[in-house]
PDB file of C-alpha atoms in Angstrom:
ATOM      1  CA  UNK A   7     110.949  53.053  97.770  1.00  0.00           C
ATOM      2  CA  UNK A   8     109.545  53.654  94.625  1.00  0.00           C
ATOM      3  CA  UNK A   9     109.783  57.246  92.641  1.00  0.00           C
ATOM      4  CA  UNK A  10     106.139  57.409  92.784  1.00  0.00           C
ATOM      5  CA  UNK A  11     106.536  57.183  96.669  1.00  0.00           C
ATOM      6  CA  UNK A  12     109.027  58.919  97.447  1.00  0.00           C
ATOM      7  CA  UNK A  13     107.630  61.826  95.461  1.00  0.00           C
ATOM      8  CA  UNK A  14     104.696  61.403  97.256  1.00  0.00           C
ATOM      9  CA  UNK A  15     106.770  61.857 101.022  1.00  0.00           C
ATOM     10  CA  UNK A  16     108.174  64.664  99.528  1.00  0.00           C
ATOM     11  CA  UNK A  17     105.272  66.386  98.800  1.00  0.00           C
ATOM     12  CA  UNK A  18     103.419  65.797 102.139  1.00  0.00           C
ATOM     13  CA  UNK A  19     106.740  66.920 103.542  1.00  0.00           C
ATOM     14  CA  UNK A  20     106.378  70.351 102.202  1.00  0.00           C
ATOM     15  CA  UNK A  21     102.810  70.841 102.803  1.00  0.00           C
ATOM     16  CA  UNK A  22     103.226  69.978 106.787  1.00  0.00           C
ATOM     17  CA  UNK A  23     106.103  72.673 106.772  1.00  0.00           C
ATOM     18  CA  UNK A  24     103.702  75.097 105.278  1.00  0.00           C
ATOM     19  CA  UNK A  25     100.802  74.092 107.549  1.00  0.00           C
ATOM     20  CA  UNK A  26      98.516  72.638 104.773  1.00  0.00           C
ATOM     21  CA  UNK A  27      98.556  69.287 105.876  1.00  0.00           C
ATOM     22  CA  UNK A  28      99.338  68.117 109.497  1.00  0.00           C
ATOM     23  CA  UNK A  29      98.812  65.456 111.725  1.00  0.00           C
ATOM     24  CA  UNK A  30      95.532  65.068 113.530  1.00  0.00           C
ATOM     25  CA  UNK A  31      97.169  66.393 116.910  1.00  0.00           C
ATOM     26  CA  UNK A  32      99.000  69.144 115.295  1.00  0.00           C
ATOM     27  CA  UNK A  33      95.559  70.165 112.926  1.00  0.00           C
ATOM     28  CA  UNK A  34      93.844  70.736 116.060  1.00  0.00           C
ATOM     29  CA  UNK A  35      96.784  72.792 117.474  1.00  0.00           C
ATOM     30  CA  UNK A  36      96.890  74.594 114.743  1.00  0.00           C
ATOM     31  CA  UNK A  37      93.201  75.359 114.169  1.00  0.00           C
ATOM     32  CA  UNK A  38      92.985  76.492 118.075  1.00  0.00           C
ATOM     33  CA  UNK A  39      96.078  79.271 117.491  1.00  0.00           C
ATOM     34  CA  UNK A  40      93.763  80.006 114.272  1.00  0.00           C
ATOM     35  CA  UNK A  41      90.908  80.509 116.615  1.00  0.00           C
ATOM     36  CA  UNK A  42      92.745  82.604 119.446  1.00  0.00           C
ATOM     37  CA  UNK A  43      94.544  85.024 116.782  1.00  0.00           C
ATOM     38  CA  UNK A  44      91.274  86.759 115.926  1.00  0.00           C
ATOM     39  CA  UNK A  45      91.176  88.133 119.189  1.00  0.00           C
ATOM     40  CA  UNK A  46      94.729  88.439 119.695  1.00  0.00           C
ATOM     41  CA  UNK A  47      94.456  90.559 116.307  1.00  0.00           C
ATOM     42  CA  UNK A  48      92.137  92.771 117.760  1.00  0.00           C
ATOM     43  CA  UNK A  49      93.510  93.612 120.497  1.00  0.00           C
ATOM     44  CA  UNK A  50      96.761  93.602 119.524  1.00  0.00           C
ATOM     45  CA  UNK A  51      95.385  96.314 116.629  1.00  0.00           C
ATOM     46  CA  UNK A  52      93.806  97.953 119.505  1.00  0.00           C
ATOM     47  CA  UNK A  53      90.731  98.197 117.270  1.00  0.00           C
ATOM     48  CA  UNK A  54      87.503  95.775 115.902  1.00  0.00           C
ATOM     49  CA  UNK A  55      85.990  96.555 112.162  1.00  0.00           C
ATOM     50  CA  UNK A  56      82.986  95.995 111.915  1.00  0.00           C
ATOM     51  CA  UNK A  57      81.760  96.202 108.130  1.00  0.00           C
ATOM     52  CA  UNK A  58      77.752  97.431 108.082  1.00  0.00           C
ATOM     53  CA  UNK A  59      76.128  97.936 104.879  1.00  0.00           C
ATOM     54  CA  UNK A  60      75.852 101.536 103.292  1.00  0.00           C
ATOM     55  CA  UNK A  61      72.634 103.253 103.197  1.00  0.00           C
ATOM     56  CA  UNK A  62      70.590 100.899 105.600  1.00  0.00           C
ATOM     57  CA  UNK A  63      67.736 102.890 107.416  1.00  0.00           C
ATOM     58  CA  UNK A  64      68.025 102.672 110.239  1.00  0.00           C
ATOM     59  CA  UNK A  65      70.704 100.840 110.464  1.00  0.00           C
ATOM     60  CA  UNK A  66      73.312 102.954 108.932  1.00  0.00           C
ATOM     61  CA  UNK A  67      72.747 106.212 107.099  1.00  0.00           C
ATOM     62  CA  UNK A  68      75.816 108.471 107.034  1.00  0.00           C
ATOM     63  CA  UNK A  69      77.605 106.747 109.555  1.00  0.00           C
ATOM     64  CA  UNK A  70      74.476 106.374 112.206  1.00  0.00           C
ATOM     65  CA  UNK A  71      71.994 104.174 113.339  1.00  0.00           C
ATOM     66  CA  UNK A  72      71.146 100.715 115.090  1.00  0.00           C
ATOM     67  CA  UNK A  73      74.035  99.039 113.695  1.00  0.00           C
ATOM     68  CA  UNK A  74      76.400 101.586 114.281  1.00  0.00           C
ATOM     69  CA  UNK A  75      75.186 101.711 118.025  1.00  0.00           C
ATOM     70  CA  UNK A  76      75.684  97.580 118.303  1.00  0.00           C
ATOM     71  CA  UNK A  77      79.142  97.697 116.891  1.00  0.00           C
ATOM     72  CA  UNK A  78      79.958 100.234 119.251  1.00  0.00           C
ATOM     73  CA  UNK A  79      78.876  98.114 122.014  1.00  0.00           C
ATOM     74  CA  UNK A  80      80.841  95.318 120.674  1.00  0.00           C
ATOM     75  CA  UNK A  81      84.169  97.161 120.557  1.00  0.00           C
ATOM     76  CA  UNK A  82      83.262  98.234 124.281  1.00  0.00           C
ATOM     77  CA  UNK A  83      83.032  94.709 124.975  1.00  0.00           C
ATOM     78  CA  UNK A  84      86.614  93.826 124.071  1.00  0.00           C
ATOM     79  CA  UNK A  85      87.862  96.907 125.073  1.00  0.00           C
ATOM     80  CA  UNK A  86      88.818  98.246 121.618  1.00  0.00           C
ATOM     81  CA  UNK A  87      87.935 101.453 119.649  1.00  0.00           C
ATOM     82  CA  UNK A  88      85.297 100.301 117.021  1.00  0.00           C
ATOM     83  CA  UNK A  89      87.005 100.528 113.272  1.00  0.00           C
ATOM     84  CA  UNK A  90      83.499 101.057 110.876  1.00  0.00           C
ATOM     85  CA  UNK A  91      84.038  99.662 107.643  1.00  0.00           C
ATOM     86  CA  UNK A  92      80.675 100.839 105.352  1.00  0.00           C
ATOM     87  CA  UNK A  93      80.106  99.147 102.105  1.00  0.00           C
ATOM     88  CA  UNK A  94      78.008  98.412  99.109  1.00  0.00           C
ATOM     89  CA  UNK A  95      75.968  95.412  98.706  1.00  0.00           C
ATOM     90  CA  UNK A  96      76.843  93.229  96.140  1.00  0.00           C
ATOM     91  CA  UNK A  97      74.945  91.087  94.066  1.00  0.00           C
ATOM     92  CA  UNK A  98      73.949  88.791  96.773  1.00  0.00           C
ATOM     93  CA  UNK A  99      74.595  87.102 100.216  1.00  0.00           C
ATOM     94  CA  UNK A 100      77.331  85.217  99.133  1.00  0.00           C
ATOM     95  CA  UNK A 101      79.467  88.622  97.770  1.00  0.00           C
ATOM     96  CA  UNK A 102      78.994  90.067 100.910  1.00  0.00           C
ATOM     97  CA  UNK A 103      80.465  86.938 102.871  1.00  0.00           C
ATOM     98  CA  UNK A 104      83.138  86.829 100.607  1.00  0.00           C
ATOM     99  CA  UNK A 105      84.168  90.536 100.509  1.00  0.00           C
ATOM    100  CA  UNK A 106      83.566  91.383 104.126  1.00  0.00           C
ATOM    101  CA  UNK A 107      84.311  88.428 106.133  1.00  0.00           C
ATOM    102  CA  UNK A 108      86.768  85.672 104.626  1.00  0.00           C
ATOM    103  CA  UNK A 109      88.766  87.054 101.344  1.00  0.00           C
ATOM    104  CA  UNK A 110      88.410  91.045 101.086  1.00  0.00           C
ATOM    105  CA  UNK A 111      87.031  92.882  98.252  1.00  0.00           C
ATOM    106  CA  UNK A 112      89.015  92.995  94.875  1.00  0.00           C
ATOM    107  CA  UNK A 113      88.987  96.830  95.330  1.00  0.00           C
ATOM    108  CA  UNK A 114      91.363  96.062  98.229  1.00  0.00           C
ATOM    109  CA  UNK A 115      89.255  96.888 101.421  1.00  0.00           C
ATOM    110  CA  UNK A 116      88.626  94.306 103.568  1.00  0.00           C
ATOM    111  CA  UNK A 117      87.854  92.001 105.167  1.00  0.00           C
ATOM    112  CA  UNK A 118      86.521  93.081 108.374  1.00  0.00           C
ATOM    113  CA  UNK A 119      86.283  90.752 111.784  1.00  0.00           C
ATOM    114  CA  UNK A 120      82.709  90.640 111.734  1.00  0.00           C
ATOM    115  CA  UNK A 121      80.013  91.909 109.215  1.00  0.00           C
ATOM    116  CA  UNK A 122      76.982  92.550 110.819  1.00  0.00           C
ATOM    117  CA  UNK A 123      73.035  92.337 109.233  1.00  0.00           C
ATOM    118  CA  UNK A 124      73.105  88.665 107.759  1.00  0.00           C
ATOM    119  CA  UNK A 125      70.529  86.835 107.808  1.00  0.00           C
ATOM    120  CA  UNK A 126      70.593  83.899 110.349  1.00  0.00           C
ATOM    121  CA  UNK A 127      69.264  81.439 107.998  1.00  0.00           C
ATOM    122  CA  UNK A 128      69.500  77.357 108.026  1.00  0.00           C
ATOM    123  CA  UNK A 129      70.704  77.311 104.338  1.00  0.00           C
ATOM    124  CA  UNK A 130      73.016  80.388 104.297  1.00  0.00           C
ATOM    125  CA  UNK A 131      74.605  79.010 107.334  1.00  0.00           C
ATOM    126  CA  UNK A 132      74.907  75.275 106.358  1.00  0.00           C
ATOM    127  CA  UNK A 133      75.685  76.416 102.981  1.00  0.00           C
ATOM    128  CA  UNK A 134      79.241  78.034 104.162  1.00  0.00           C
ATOM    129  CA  UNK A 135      82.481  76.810 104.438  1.00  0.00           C
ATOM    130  CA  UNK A 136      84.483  80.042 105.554  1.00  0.00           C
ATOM    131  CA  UNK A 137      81.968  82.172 107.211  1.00  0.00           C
ATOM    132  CA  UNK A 138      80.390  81.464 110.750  1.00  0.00           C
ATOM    133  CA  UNK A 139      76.930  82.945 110.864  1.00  0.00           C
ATOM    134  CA  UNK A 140      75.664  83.134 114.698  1.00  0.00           C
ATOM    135  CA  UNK A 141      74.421  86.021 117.015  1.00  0.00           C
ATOM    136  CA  UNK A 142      71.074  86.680 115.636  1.00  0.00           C
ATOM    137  CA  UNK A 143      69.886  90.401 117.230  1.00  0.00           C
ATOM    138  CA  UNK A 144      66.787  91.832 115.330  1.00  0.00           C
ATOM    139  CA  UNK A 145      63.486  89.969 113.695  1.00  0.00           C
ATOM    140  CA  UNK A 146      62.905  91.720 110.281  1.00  0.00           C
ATOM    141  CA  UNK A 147      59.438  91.864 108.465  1.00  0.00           C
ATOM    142  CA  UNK A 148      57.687  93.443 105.198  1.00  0.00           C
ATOM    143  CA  UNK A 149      55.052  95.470 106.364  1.00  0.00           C
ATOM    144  CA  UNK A 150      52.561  97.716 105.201  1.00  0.00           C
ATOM    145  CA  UNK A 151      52.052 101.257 107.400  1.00  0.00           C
ATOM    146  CA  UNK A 152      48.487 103.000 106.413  1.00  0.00           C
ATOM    147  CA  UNK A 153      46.582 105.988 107.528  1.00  0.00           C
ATOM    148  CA  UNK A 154      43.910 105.133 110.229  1.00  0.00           C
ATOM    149  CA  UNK A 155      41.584 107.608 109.080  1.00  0.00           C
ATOM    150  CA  UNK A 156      42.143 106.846 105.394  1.00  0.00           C
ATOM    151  CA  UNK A 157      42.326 103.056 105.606  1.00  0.00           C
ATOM    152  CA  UNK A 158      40.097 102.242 108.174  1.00  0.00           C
ATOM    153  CA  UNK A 159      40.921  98.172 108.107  1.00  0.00           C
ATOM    154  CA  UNK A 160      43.799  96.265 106.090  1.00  0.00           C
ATOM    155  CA  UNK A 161      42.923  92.937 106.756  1.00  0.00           C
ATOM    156  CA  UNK A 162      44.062  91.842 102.282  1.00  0.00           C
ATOM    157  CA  UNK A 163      45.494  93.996  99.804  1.00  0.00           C
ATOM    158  CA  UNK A 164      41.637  94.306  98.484  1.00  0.00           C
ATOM    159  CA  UNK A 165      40.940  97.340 101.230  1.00  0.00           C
ATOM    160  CA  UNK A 166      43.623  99.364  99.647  1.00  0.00           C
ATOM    161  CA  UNK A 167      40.888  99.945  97.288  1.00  0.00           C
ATOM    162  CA  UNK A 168      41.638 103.557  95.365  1.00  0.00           C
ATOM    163  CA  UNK A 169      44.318 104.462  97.426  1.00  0.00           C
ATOM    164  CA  UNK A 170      47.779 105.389  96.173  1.00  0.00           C
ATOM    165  CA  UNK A 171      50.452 103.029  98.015  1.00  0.00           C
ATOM    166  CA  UNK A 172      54.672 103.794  98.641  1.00  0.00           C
ATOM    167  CA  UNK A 173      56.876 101.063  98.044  1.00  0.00           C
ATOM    168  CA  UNK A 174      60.296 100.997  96.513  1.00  0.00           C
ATOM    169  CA  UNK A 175      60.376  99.053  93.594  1.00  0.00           C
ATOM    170  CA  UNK A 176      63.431  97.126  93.582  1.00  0.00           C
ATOM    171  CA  UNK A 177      62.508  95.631  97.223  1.00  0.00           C
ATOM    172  CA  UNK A 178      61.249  92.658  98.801  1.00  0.00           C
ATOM    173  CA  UNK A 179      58.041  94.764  99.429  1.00  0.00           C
ATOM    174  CA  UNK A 180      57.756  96.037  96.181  1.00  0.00           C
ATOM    175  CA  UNK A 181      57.985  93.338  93.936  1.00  0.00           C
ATOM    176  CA  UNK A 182      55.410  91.608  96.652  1.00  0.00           C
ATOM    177  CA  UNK A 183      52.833  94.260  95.362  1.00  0.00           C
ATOM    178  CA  UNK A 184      53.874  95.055  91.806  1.00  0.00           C
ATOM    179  CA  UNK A 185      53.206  90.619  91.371  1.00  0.00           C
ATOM    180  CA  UNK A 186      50.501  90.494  93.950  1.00  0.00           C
ATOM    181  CA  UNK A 187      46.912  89.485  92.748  1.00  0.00           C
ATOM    182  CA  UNK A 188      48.065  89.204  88.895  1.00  0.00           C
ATOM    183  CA  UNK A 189      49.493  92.810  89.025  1.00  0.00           C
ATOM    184  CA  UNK A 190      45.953  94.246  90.118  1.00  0.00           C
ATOM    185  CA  UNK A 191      47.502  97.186  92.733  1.00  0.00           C
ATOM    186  CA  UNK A 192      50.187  98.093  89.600  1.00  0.00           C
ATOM    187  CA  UNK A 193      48.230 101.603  88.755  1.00  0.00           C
ATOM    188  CA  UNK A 194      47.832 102.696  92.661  1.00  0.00           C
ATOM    189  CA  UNK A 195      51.816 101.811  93.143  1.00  0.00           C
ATOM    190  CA  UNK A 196      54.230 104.560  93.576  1.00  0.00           C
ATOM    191  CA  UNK A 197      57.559 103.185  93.415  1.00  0.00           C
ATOM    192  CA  UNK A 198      60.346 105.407  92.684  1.00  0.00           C
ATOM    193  CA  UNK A 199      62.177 105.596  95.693  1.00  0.00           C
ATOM    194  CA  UNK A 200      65.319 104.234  97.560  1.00  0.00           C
ATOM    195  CA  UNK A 201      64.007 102.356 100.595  1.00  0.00           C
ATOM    196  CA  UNK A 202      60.900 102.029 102.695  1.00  0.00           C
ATOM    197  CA  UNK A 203      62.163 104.579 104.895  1.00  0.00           C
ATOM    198  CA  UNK A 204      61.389 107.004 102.272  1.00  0.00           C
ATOM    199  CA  UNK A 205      58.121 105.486 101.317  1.00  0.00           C
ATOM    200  CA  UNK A 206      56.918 105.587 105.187  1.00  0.00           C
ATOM    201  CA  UNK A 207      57.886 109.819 105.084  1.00  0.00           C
ATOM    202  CA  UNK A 208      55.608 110.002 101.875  1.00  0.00           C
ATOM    203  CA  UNK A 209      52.663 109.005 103.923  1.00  0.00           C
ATOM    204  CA  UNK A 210      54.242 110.709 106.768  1.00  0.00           C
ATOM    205  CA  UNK A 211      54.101 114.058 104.460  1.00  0.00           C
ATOM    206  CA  UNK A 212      50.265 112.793 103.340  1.00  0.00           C
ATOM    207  CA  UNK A 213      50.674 112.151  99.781  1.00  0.00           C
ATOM    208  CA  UNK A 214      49.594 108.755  99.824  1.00  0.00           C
ATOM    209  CA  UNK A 215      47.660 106.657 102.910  1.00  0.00           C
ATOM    210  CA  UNK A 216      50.031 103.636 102.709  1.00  0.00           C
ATOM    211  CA  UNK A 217      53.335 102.746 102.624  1.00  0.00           C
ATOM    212  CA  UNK A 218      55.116  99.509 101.900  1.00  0.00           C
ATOM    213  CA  UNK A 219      58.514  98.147 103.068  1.00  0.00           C
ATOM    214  CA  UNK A 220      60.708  96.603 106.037  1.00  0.00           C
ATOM    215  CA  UNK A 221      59.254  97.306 109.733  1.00  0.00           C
ATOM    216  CA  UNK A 222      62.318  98.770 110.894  1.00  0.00           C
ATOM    217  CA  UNK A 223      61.977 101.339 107.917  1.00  0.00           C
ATOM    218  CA  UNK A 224      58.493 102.216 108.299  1.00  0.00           C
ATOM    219  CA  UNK A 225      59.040 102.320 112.743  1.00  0.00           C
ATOM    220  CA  UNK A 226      61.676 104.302 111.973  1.00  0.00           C
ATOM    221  CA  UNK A 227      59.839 107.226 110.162  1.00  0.00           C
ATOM    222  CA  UNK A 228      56.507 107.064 112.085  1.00  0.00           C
ATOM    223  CA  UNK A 229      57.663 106.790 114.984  1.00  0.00           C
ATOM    224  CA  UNK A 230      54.607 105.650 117.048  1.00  0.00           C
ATOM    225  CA  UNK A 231      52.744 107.931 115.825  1.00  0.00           C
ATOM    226  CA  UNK A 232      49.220 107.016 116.328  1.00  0.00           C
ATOM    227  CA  UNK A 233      47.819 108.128 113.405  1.00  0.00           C
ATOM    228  CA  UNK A 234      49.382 104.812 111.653  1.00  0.00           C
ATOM    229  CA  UNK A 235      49.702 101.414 112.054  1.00  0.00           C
ATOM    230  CA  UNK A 236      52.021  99.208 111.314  1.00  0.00           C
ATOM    231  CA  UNK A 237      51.720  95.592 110.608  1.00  0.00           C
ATOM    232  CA  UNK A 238      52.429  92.425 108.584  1.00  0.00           C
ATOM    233  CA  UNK A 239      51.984  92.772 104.425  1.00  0.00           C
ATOM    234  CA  UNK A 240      48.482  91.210 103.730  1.00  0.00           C
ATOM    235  CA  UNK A 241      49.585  88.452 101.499  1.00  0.00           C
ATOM    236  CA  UNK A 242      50.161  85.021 101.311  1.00  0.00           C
ATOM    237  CA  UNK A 243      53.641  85.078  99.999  1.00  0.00           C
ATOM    238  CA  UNK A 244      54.938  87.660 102.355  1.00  0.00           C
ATOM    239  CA  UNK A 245      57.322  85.712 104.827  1.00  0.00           C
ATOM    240  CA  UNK A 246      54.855  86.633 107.743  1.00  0.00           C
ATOM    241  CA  UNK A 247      57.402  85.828 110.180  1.00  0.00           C
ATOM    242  CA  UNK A 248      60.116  87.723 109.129  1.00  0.00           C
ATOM    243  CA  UNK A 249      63.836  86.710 108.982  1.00  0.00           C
ATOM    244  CA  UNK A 250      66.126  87.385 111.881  1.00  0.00           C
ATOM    245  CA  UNK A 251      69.747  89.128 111.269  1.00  0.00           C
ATOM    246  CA  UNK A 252      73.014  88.492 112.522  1.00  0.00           C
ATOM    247  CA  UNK A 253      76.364  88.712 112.354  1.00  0.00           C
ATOM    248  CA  UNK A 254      79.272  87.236 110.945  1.00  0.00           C
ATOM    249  CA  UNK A 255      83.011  86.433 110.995  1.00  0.00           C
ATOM    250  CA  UNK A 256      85.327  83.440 109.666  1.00  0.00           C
ATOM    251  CA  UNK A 257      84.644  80.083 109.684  1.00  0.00           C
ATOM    252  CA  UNK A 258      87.790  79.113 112.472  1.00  0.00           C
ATOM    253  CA  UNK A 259      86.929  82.545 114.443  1.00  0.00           C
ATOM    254  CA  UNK A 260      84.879  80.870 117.247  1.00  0.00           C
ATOM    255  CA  UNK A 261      86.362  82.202 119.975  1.00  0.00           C
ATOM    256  CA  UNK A 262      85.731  85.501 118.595  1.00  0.00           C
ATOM    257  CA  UNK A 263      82.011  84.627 117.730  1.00  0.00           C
ATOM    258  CA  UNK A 264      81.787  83.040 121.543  1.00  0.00           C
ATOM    259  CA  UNK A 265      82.720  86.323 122.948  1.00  0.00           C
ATOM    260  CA  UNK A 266      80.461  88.429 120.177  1.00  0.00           C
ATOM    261  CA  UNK A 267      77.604  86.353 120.692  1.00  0.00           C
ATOM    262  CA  UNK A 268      77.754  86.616 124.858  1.00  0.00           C
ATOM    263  CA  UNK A 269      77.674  90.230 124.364  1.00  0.00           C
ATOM    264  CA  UNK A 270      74.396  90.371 122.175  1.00  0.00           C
ATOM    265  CA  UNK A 271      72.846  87.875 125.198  1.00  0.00           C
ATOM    266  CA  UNK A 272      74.173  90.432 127.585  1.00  0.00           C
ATOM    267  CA  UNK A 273      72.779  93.866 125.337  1.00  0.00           C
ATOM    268  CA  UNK A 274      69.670  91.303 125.405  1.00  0.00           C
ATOM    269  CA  UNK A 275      69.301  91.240 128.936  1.00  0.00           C
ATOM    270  CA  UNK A 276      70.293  94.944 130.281  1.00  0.00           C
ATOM    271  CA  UNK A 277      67.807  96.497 127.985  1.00  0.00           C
ATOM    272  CA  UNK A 278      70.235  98.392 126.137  1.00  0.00           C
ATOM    273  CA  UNK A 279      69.449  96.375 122.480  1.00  0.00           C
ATOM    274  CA  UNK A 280      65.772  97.561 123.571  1.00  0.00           C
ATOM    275  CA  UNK A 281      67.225 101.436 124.070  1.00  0.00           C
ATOM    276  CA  UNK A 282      69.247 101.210 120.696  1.00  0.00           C
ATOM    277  CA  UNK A 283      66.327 100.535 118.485  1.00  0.00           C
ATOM    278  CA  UNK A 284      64.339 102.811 120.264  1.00  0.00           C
ATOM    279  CA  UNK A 285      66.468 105.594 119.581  1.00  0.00           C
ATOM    280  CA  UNK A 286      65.238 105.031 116.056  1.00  0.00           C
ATOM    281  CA  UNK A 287      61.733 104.451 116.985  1.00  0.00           C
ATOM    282  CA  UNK A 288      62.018 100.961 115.927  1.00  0.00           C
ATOM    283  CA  UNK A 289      60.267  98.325 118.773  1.00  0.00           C
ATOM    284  CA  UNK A 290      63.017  95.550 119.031  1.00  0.00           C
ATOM    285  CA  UNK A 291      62.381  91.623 120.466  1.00  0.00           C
ATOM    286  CA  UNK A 292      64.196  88.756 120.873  1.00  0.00           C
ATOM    287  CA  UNK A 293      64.799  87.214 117.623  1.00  0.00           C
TER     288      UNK A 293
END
């Protein structure tokens, strides 16, 4: 045996007694514990954390709201006490995954066993090698909300004539109408605001006739109210369909996504996903 080979034993030696490299029966073996200790964590623990996003109308202000309500219903399911874990977003999808789901933060919180609101998206999900994305539970769209007696159709962006519009600026929605037409609605645009939940209460309050922003923001605020509708942005670049949301949790966690994912079908079924977005006025459907 050479030096170069024996080395070369050596080294594969050490790696199969720390459990980097195994044989094809054992990586299985090993990637089925991997699997089973989620759960076995959790329960163990006696608790699941759940990590929702910080200042989400309406699905988490303060500690409250649709995604609050789910993760509840998920800790039910395994018969645990639900852990919340509320943080920041970072600077895009692929912070969150990392922070919340696979590694931790470098603050030092984290990560949780599932992080829920991520988009359930082809790329994102075939673009991921630690997170499993699955369980998709809500349809999201931009919308516009407007005054029926103000606005009496809003069929294109070109009926908003005169009429002063809400719409945070650093959104989806508002960078949709700051861009649209060459820039032509700029002047009517109010946009200093958090979120389209506080757009919708600016027409809510009558200062302007339309608002701007996610549906579930805008449902949220108006509540049914008859006086507005709600409905799809008016342009060709909004996403018209919307993007559904998920949930999350690591790559090898499948038997913990199996069991999260049966009790979204079941929250599905019983009406009580339908109950928990109603609760914040928001109409919910099968994503």
């Amino acid at each position: 045996m050479t030096n170069e080979t024996r080395l070369q034993s050596v080294s594969r030696r050490k790696l199969l007694q720390a459990g980097a490299l195994l044989p094809l029966s054992g990586a299985m073996a090993w990637a089925q514990a991997q699997e089973s200790d989620a759960l076995t964590r959790i329960r163990k623990r006696g608790s699941l954390i759940v990590a929702v996003y910080n200042a989400m109308p309406p699905f988490n202000v303060d500690g409250s709201g649709i995604d609050v309500k789910i993760a509840a219903q998920l800790a039910l399911t395994l018969g645990v006490k639900l852990s919340l874990l509320p943080f920041n977003a970072g600077e895009n999808m692929e912070d969150d995954l990392r922070n919340m789901v696979w590694k931790g933060h470098y603050l030092g919180f984290g990560p949780a066993d599932v992080l829920l609101h991520v988009p359930v998206d082809k790329p994102l999900m075939d673009s991921q090698s630690q997170a499993l994305i699955f369980a998709p539970y809500y349809r999201e769209v931009v919308s516009v909300a407007y005054r029926v007696d103000r606005v009496p159709k809003l069929e294109s962006l070109a009926d908003l004539k005169d009429n002063k519009v809400a719409v945070a600026g650093q959104t989806l929605a508002g960078w949709l109408l700051i861009g649209a037409d060459g820039g032509a609605y700029r002047e009517q645009l109010m946009t200093r605001m958090d979120d389209g939940a506080a757009a919708a209460r600016l027409l809510l309050s009558g200062e302007v006739s339309v608002a701007a922003g996610n549906a579930s923001e805008l449902h949220s605020v108006l509540k049914g109210d008859k006086q507005y509708r709600v409905i799809p942005m008016p342009i060709p670049r909004a996403p018209r369909s919307g993007w559904a949301v998920g949930m999350a949790v690591k790559k090898n966690s499948t038997e913990l996504a199996r069991v999260l994912q049966s009790a979204v079908n079941d929250m599905s079924k019983d009406e009580r996903m339908t109950q928990i977005f109603a609760e914040q006025g928001v109409p919910w459907g099968a994503a």
